[in-house]
Short mmCIF file of C-alpha atoms in Angstrom, two decimals:
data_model
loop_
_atom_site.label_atom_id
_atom_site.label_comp_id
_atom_site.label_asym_id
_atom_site.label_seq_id
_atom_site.Cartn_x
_atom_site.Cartn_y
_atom_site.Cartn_z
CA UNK A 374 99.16 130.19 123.92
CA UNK A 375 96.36 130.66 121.81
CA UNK A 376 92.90 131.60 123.25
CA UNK A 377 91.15 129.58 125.94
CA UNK A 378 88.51 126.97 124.39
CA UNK A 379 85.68 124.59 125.30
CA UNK A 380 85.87 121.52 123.49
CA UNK A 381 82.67 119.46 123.29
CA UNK A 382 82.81 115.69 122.05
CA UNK A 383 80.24 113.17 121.07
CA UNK A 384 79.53 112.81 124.78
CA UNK A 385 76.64 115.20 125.69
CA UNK A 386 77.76 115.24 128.72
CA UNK A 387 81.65 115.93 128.45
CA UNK A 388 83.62 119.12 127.81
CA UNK A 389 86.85 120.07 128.37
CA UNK A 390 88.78 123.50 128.94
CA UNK A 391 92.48 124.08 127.67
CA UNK A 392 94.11 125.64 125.06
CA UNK A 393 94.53 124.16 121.81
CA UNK A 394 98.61 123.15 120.66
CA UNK A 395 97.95 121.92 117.07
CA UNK A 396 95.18 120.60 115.28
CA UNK A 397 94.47 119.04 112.23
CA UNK A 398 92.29 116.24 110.23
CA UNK A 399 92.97 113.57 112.48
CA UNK A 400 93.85 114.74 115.92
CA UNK A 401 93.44 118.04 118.28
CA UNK A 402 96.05 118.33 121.22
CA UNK A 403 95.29 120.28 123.87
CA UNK A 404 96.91 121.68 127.34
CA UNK A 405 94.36 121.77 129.50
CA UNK A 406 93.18 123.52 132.36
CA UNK A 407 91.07 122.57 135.61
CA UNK A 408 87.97 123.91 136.54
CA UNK A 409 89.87 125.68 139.07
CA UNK A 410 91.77 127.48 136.52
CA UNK A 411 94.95 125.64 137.16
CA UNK A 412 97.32 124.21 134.05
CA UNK A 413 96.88 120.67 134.19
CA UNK A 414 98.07 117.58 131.58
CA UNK A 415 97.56 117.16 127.89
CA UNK A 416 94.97 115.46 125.91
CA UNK A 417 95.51 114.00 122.37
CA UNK A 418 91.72 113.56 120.84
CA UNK A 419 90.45 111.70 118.08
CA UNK A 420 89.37 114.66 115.98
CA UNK A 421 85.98 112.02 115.25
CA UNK A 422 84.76 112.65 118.59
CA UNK A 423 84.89 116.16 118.55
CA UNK A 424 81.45 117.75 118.91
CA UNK A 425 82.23 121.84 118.94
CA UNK A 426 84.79 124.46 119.51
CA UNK A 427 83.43 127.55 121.88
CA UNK A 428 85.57 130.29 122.46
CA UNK A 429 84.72 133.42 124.85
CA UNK A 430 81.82 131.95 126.89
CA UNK A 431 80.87 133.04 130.29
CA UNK A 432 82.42 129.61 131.99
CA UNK A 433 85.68 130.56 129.89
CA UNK A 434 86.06 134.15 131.27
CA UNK A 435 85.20 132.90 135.28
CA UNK A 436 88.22 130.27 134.26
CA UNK A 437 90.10 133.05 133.06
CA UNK A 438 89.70 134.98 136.18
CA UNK A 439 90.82 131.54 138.27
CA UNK A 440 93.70 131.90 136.25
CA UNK A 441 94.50 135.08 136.81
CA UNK A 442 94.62 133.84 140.61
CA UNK A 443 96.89 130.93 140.12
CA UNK A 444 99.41 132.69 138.22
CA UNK A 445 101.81 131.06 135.84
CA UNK A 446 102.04 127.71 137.84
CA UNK A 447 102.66 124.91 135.79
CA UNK A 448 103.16 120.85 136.61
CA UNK A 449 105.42 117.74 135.14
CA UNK A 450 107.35 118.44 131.91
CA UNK A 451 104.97 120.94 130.23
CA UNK A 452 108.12 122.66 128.69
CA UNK A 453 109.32 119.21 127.17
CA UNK A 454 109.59 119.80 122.97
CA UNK A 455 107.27 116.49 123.13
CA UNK A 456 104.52 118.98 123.63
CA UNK A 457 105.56 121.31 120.81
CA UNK A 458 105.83 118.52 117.95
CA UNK A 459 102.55 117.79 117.19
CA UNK A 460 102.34 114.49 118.81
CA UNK A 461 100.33 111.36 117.86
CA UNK A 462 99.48 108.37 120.11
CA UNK A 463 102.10 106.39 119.70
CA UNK A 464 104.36 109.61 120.16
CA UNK A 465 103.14 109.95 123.66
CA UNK A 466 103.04 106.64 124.60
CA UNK A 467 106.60 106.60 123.71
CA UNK A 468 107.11 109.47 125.92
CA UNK A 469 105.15 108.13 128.76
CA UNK A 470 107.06 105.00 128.69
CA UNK A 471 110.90 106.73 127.90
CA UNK A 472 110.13 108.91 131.05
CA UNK A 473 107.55 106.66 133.42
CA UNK A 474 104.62 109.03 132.97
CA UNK A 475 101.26 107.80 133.62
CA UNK A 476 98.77 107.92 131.37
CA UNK A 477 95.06 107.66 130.91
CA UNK A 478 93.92 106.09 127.71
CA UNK A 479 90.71 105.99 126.68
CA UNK A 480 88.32 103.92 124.06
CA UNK A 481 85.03 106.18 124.40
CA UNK A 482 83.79 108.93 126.67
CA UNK A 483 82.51 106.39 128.83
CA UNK A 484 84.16 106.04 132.60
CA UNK A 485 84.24 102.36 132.19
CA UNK A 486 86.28 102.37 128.91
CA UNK A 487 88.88 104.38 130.05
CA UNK A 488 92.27 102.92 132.01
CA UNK A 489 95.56 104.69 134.02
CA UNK A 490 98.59 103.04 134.87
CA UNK A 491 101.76 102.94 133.09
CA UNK A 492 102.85 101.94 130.25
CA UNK A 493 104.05 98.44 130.17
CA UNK A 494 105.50 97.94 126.58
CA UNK A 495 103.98 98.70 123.37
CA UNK A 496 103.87 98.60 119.11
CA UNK A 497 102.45 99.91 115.92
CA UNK A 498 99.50 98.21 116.71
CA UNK A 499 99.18 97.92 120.36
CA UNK A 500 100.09 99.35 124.11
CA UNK A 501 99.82 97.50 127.40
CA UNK A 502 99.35 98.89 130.56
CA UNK A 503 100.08 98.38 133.96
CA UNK A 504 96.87 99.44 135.63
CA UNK A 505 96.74 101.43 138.65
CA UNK A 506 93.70 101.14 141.04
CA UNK A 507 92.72 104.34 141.37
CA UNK A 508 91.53 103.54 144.57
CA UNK A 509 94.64 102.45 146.62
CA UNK A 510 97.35 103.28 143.63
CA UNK A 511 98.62 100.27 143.57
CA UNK A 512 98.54 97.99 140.32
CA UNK A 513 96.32 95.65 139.71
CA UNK A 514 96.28 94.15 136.05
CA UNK A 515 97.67 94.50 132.64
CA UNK A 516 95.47 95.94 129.46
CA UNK A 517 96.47 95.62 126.17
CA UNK A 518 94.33 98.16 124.16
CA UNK A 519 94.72 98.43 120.29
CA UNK A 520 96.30 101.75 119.32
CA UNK A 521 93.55 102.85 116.71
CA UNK A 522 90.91 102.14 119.64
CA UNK A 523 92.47 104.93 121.23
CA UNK A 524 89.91 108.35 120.99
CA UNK A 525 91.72 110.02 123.78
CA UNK A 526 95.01 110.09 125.79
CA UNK A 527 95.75 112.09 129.04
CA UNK A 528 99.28 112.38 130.04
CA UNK A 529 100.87 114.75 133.03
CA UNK A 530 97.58 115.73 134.51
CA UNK A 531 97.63 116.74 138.22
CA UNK A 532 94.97 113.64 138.91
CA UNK A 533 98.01 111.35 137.45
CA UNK A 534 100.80 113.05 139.20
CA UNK A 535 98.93 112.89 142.51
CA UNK A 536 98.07 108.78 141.32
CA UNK A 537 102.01 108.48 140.88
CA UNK A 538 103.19 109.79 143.97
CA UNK A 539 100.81 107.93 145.59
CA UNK A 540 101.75 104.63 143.62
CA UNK A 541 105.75 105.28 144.79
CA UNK A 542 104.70 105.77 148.60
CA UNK A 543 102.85 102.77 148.67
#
């Protein structure tokens, strides 16, 4: 992996830690890591929304140090070639659908435009979702969200895993 970043979107108030898989015009795709130092999922941005890059901050060398704690744990799939192929979108919605990931899409850094659950079917144009509740993991509607809507996409993040196992116990 390459070295530990900050990424700062159009939010002012959102950043996120991880290191960055591939980037280009378009998209960034990141694996990311908690603010407990642990690997968690992926995220796929919208390179638009990108604010800033920071690289050896303070924060970054305390998560660093959390790392050094956790060790060389890893969740889900995070060896699957999926995560080495430069991904788009619709190639991880393909995934999370093939293998019954959940995902968390989003249309905007805000909370309220953002949904989990699984994915339901999908096209070129569109996905639907099975929504989970995040409250008692069970679902609780369908969203159909237009594909080029899409600004970011979380997939095999310890928040979903936890979600999931919830969701099959229930």
């Amino acid at each position: 992996m390459t070295d530990l970043v900050e990424i700062y979107s159009t939010s002012e108030d959102s950043f996120a830690v991880g290191y960055i898989i591939y980037q280009n015009k378009d998209r960034l795709f990141t694996h990311l890591v908690d603010d407990q130092g642990k690997l968690d999922g992926y995220l796929l941005f919208d390179s638009k929304m990108i604010d800033g890059i920071e690289t050896k901050t303070d924060y970054l060398k305390k998560i660093e140090k959390y790392m050094d704690f956790w060790g060389n744990i890893s969740i889900g799939d995070s060896d699957n070639e999926i995560y080495k192929s430069k991904p788009d979108f619709i190639d991880l919605i393909k995934y999370a659908k093939d293998n019954h990931k959940i995902v968390t899409l989003s249309t905007s850094f805000d909370y309220f435009d953002s949904i989990t659950g699984f994915v339901k079917s999908y096209d070129d144009e569109k996905v639907v979702i099975d929504a989970l509740n995040q409250t008692n993991a069970k679902i609780f509607d369908q969203f159909e969200i237009p594909i080029k809507d899409l600004v970011t996409l979380e997939i095999e993040s310890i928040d979903n895993f936890l979600l999931g196992y919830a969701h099959k116990k229930s």
